[in-house]
Amino acid sequence: MEKVMLLCRSMTHAQRCVRLLEQNGIMGSVIKAPVSLTRTGCGYAVILRRHWEEGLRIIRNAGLLTGRVYRKRDEEWSEITHDLS
């Protein structure tokens, strides 16, 4: 299953993103960000398993998309652009 992960600057920021997604009918989960993907070795992320393109647009339009975005395919995370129209 494909997943998308949005890195967030704090737990509070990740929770705001998830609340906004839920208000728009999209499920997201807050997780501890993988150390291998963070510059500082700590942080939180939001995981989207479905409707991720719409979710990214919603978060971006609200001004909450501040970190890097990754997609997991074949058990490997790769950074993707979040400049969606």
Short mmCIF file of N, CA and C in Angstrom, two decimals:
data_model
loop_
_atom_site.label_atom_id
_atom_site.label_comp_id
_atom_site.label_asym_id
_atom_site.label_seq_id
_atom_site.Cartn_x
_atom_site.Cartn_y
_atom_site.Cartn_z
N MET A 1 0.84 -1.19 0.00
CA MET A 1 0.00 0.00 0.00
C MET A 1 0.89 1.25 0.00
N GLU A 2 0.55 2.17 -0.87
CA GLU A 2 1.30 3.43 -0.95
C GLU A 2 0.90 4.34 0.21
N LYS A 3 1.89 5.01 0.79
CA LYS A 3 1.66 5.96 1.87
C LYS A 3 2.41 7.24 1.56
N VAL A 4 1.92 8.34 2.09
CA VAL A 4 2.61 9.61 1.98
C VAL A 4 2.81 10.16 3.38
N MET A 5 3.99 10.73 3.63
CA MET A 5 4.34 11.26 4.94
C MET A 5 4.75 12.73 4.80
N LEU A 6 4.15 13.59 5.61
CA LEU A 6 4.47 15.01 5.66
C LEU A 6 5.25 15.27 6.94
N LEU A 7 6.47 15.72 6.84
CA LEU A 7 7.23 16.04 8.04
C LEU A 7 6.71 17.34 8.63
N CYS A 8 6.59 17.37 9.94
CA CYS A 8 6.07 18.54 10.66
C CYS A 8 7.10 19.02 11.67
N ARG A 9 7.03 20.28 12.02
CA ARG A 9 8.03 20.85 12.92
C ARG A 9 7.77 20.55 14.39
N SER A 10 6.56 20.08 14.72
CA SER A 10 6.25 19.76 16.11
C SER A 10 5.03 18.85 16.17
N MET A 11 4.81 18.29 17.34
CA MET A 11 3.63 17.47 17.56
C MET A 11 2.36 18.31 17.36
N THR A 12 2.37 19.53 17.87
CA THR A 12 1.21 20.41 17.74
C THR A 12 0.90 20.70 16.28
N HIS A 13 1.93 20.95 15.50
CA HIS A 13 1.75 21.22 14.07
C HIS A 13 1.15 19.99 13.37
N ALA A 14 1.65 18.81 13.68
CA ALA A 14 1.13 17.58 13.09
C ALA A 14 -0.34 17.37 13.49
N GLN A 15 -0.67 17.65 14.73
CA GLN A 15 -2.05 17.50 15.19
C GLN A 15 -2.98 18.48 14.48
N ARG A 16 -2.52 19.70 14.24
CA ARG A 16 -3.33 20.68 13.50
C ARG A 16 -3.61 20.18 12.08
N CYS A 17 -2.59 19.61 11.45
CA CYS A 17 -2.76 19.07 10.10
C CYS A 17 -3.80 17.95 10.09
N VAL A 18 -3.71 17.05 11.04
CA VAL A 18 -4.64 15.92 11.10
C VAL A 18 -6.06 16.42 11.36
N ARG A 19 -6.23 17.39 12.24
CA ARG A 19 -7.56 17.94 12.51
C ARG A 19 -8.16 18.56 11.24
N LEU A 20 -7.34 19.32 10.52
CA LEU A 20 -7.80 19.94 9.29
C LEU A 20 -8.20 18.88 8.26
N LEU A 21 -7.41 17.85 8.14
CA LEU A 21 -7.74 16.76 7.22
C LEU A 21 -9.06 16.10 7.61
N GLU A 22 -9.23 15.82 8.89
CA GLU A 22 -10.46 15.17 9.36
C GLU A 22 -11.68 16.04 9.10
N GLN A 23 -11.53 17.36 9.23
CA GLN A 23 -12.64 18.28 8.94
C GLN A 23 -13.04 18.22 7.47
N ASN A 24 -12.13 17.74 6.64
CA ASN A 24 -12.38 17.62 5.21
C ASN A 24 -12.57 16.17 4.76
N GLY A 25 -12.81 15.28 5.72
CA GLY A 25 -13.12 13.89 5.40
C GLY A 25 -11.95 13.01 5.02
N ILE A 26 -10.75 13.42 5.38
CA ILE A 26 -9.55 12.64 5.06
C ILE A 26 -8.89 12.19 6.36
N MET A 27 -8.57 10.91 6.43
CA MET A 27 -7.94 10.36 7.63
C MET A 27 -6.42 10.49 7.55
N GLY A 28 -5.84 10.96 8.62
CA GLY A 28 -4.39 11.04 8.75
C GLY A 28 -3.99 10.60 10.14
N SER A 29 -2.74 10.22 10.30
CA SER A 29 -2.23 9.77 11.59
C SER A 29 -0.94 10.51 11.91
N VAL A 30 -0.75 10.85 13.19
CA VAL A 30 0.50 11.46 13.65
C VAL A 30 1.43 10.34 14.10
N ILE A 31 2.67 10.40 13.62
CA ILE A 31 3.68 9.43 14.03
C ILE A 31 4.97 10.16 14.39
N LYS A 32 5.84 9.49 15.08
CA LYS A 32 7.20 9.98 15.29
C LYS A 32 7.92 9.80 13.95
N ALA A 33 8.53 10.86 13.46
CA ALA A 33 9.19 10.80 12.16
C ALA A 33 10.40 9.87 12.22
N PRO A 34 10.61 9.09 11.16
CA PRO A 34 11.80 8.23 11.11
C PRO A 34 13.08 9.06 11.19
N VAL A 35 13.99 8.66 12.04
CA VAL A 35 15.24 9.39 12.24
C VAL A 35 15.99 9.54 10.92
N SER A 36 15.90 8.55 10.06
CA SER A 36 16.63 8.59 8.80
C SER A 36 16.15 9.70 7.86
N LEU A 37 14.95 10.25 8.10
CA LEU A 37 14.40 11.28 7.22
C LEU A 37 14.40 12.68 7.82
N THR A 38 14.81 12.79 9.06
CA THR A 38 14.83 14.12 9.70
C THR A 38 16.25 14.64 9.78
N ARG A 39 16.38 15.91 9.65
CA ARG A 39 17.71 16.53 9.72
C ARG A 39 18.26 16.57 11.14
N THR A 40 17.36 16.68 12.11
CA THR A 40 17.79 16.82 13.50
C THR A 40 17.68 15.53 14.29
N GLY A 41 17.10 14.51 13.69
CA GLY A 41 16.96 13.25 14.40
C GLY A 41 15.71 13.18 15.26
N CYS A 42 14.87 14.20 15.21
CA CYS A 42 13.63 14.17 15.96
C CYS A 42 12.56 14.90 15.16
N GLY A 43 11.35 14.68 15.51
CA GLY A 43 10.26 15.34 14.83
C GLY A 43 9.05 14.44 14.70
N TYR A 44 8.01 15.00 14.14
CA TYR A 44 6.76 14.28 13.96
C TYR A 44 6.33 14.39 12.51
N ALA A 45 5.43 13.51 12.13
CA ALA A 45 4.96 13.49 10.75
C ALA A 45 3.50 13.09 10.72
N VAL A 46 2.87 13.39 9.60
CA VAL A 46 1.50 12.97 9.34
C VAL A 46 1.55 11.95 8.21
N ILE A 47 0.89 10.82 8.43
CA ILE A 47 0.83 9.77 7.42
C ILE A 47 -0.56 9.81 6.77
N LEU A 48 -0.56 9.78 5.45
CA LEU A 48 -1.79 9.68 4.66
C LEU A 48 -1.72 8.39 3.86
N ARG A 49 -2.75 7.58 3.97
CA ARG A 49 -2.77 6.31 3.23
C ARG A 49 -3.68 6.38 2.00
N ARG A 50 -4.63 7.31 2.02
CA ARG A 50 -5.55 7.47 0.90
C ARG A 50 -5.83 8.95 0.69
N HIS A 51 -6.21 9.32 -0.50
CA HIS A 51 -6.58 10.70 -0.84
C HIS A 51 -5.46 11.69 -0.50
N TRP A 52 -4.21 11.25 -0.68
CA TRP A 52 -3.09 12.08 -0.26
C TRP A 52 -2.91 13.33 -1.10
N GLU A 53 -3.22 13.29 -2.39
CA GLU A 53 -3.06 14.50 -3.21
C GLU A 53 -4.01 15.58 -2.74
N GLU A 54 -5.25 15.21 -2.47
CA GLU A 54 -6.22 16.17 -1.95
C GLU A 54 -5.80 16.66 -0.57
N GLY A 55 -5.32 15.74 0.26
CA GLY A 55 -4.86 16.12 1.59
C GLY A 55 -3.71 17.12 1.55
N LEU A 56 -2.75 16.90 0.66
CA LEU A 56 -1.64 17.85 0.52
C LEU A 56 -2.14 19.22 0.08
N ARG A 57 -3.09 19.24 -0.84
CA ARG A 57 -3.65 20.53 -1.30
C ARG A 57 -4.32 21.27 -0.16
N ILE A 58 -5.10 20.56 0.64
CA ILE A 58 -5.81 21.17 1.76
C ILE A 58 -4.82 21.76 2.75
N ILE A 59 -3.80 20.99 3.11
CA ILE A 59 -2.81 21.45 4.08
C ILE A 59 -2.00 22.61 3.52
N ARG A 60 -1.62 22.52 2.25
CA ARG A 60 -0.87 23.61 1.62
C ARG A 60 -1.70 24.88 1.56
N ASN A 61 -2.97 24.78 1.14
CA ASN A 61 -3.82 25.96 1.04
C ASN A 61 -4.08 26.62 2.39
N ALA A 62 -3.97 25.85 3.46
CA ALA A 62 -4.14 26.40 4.81
C ALA A 62 -2.83 26.98 5.35
N GLY A 63 -1.75 26.87 4.57
CA GLY A 63 -0.45 27.39 5.01
C GLY A 63 0.25 26.51 6.02
N LEU A 64 -0.16 25.25 6.13
CA LEU A 64 0.42 24.34 7.12
C LEU A 64 1.48 23.40 6.56
N LEU A 65 1.66 23.39 5.25
CA LEU A 65 2.65 22.49 4.65
C LEU A 65 4.01 23.17 4.69
N THR A 66 4.80 22.83 5.70
CA THR A 66 6.08 23.51 5.92
C THR A 66 7.29 22.61 5.78
N GLY A 67 7.07 21.30 5.77
CA GLY A 67 8.20 20.37 5.72
C GLY A 67 8.25 19.58 4.44
N ARG A 68 9.18 18.66 4.40
CA ARG A 68 9.33 17.80 3.24
C ARG A 68 8.23 16.75 3.20
N VAL A 69 7.98 16.22 2.01
CA VAL A 69 6.93 15.22 1.80
C VAL A 69 7.58 14.00 1.16
N TYR A 70 7.23 12.82 1.68
CA TYR A 70 7.79 11.56 1.18
C TYR A 70 6.67 10.61 0.80
N ARG A 71 6.96 9.77 -0.20
CA ARG A 71 6.05 8.71 -0.61
C ARG A 71 6.76 7.38 -0.40
N LYS A 72 6.04 6.40 0.13
CA LYS A 72 6.63 5.09 0.36
C LYS A 72 6.11 4.12 -0.69
N ARG A 73 7.05 3.58 -1.44
CA ARG A 73 6.76 2.55 -2.43
C ARG A 73 7.79 1.46 -2.27
N ASP A 74 7.34 0.23 -2.31
CA ASP A 74 8.26 -0.90 -2.19
C ASP A 74 9.17 -0.78 -0.97
N GLU A 75 8.58 -0.40 0.14
CA GLU A 75 9.29 -0.30 1.43
C GLU A 75 10.39 0.76 1.47
N GLU A 76 10.37 1.70 0.54
CA GLU A 76 11.39 2.75 0.52
C GLU A 76 10.73 4.12 0.43
N TRP A 77 11.18 5.06 1.28
CA TRP A 77 10.68 6.43 1.25
C TRP A 77 11.48 7.24 0.24
N SER A 78 10.78 8.02 -0.60
CA SER A 78 11.47 8.93 -1.50
C SER A 78 10.76 10.28 -1.44
N GLU A 79 11.54 11.34 -1.47
CA GLU A 79 10.97 12.68 -1.37
C GLU A 79 10.22 13.03 -2.65
N ILE A 80 9.08 13.65 -2.48
CA ILE A 80 8.30 14.10 -3.63
C ILE A 80 8.04 15.59 -3.51
N THR A 81 7.69 16.20 -4.62
CA THR A 81 7.35 17.61 -4.60
C THR A 81 5.92 17.76 -4.08
N HIS A 82 5.68 18.83 -3.41
CA HIS A 82 4.31 19.07 -2.92
C HIS A 82 3.74 20.33 -3.58
N ASP A 83 4.24 20.65 -4.77
CA ASP A 83 3.74 21.80 -5.54
C ASP A 83 2.60 21.31 -6.43
N LEU A 84 1.47 21.01 -5.80
CA LEU A 84 0.32 20.51 -6.55
C LEU A 84 -0.61 21.66 -6.88
N SER A 85 -1.21 21.60 -8.05
CA SER A 85 -2.15 22.64 -8.47
C SER A 85 -3.49 22.44 -7.83
#
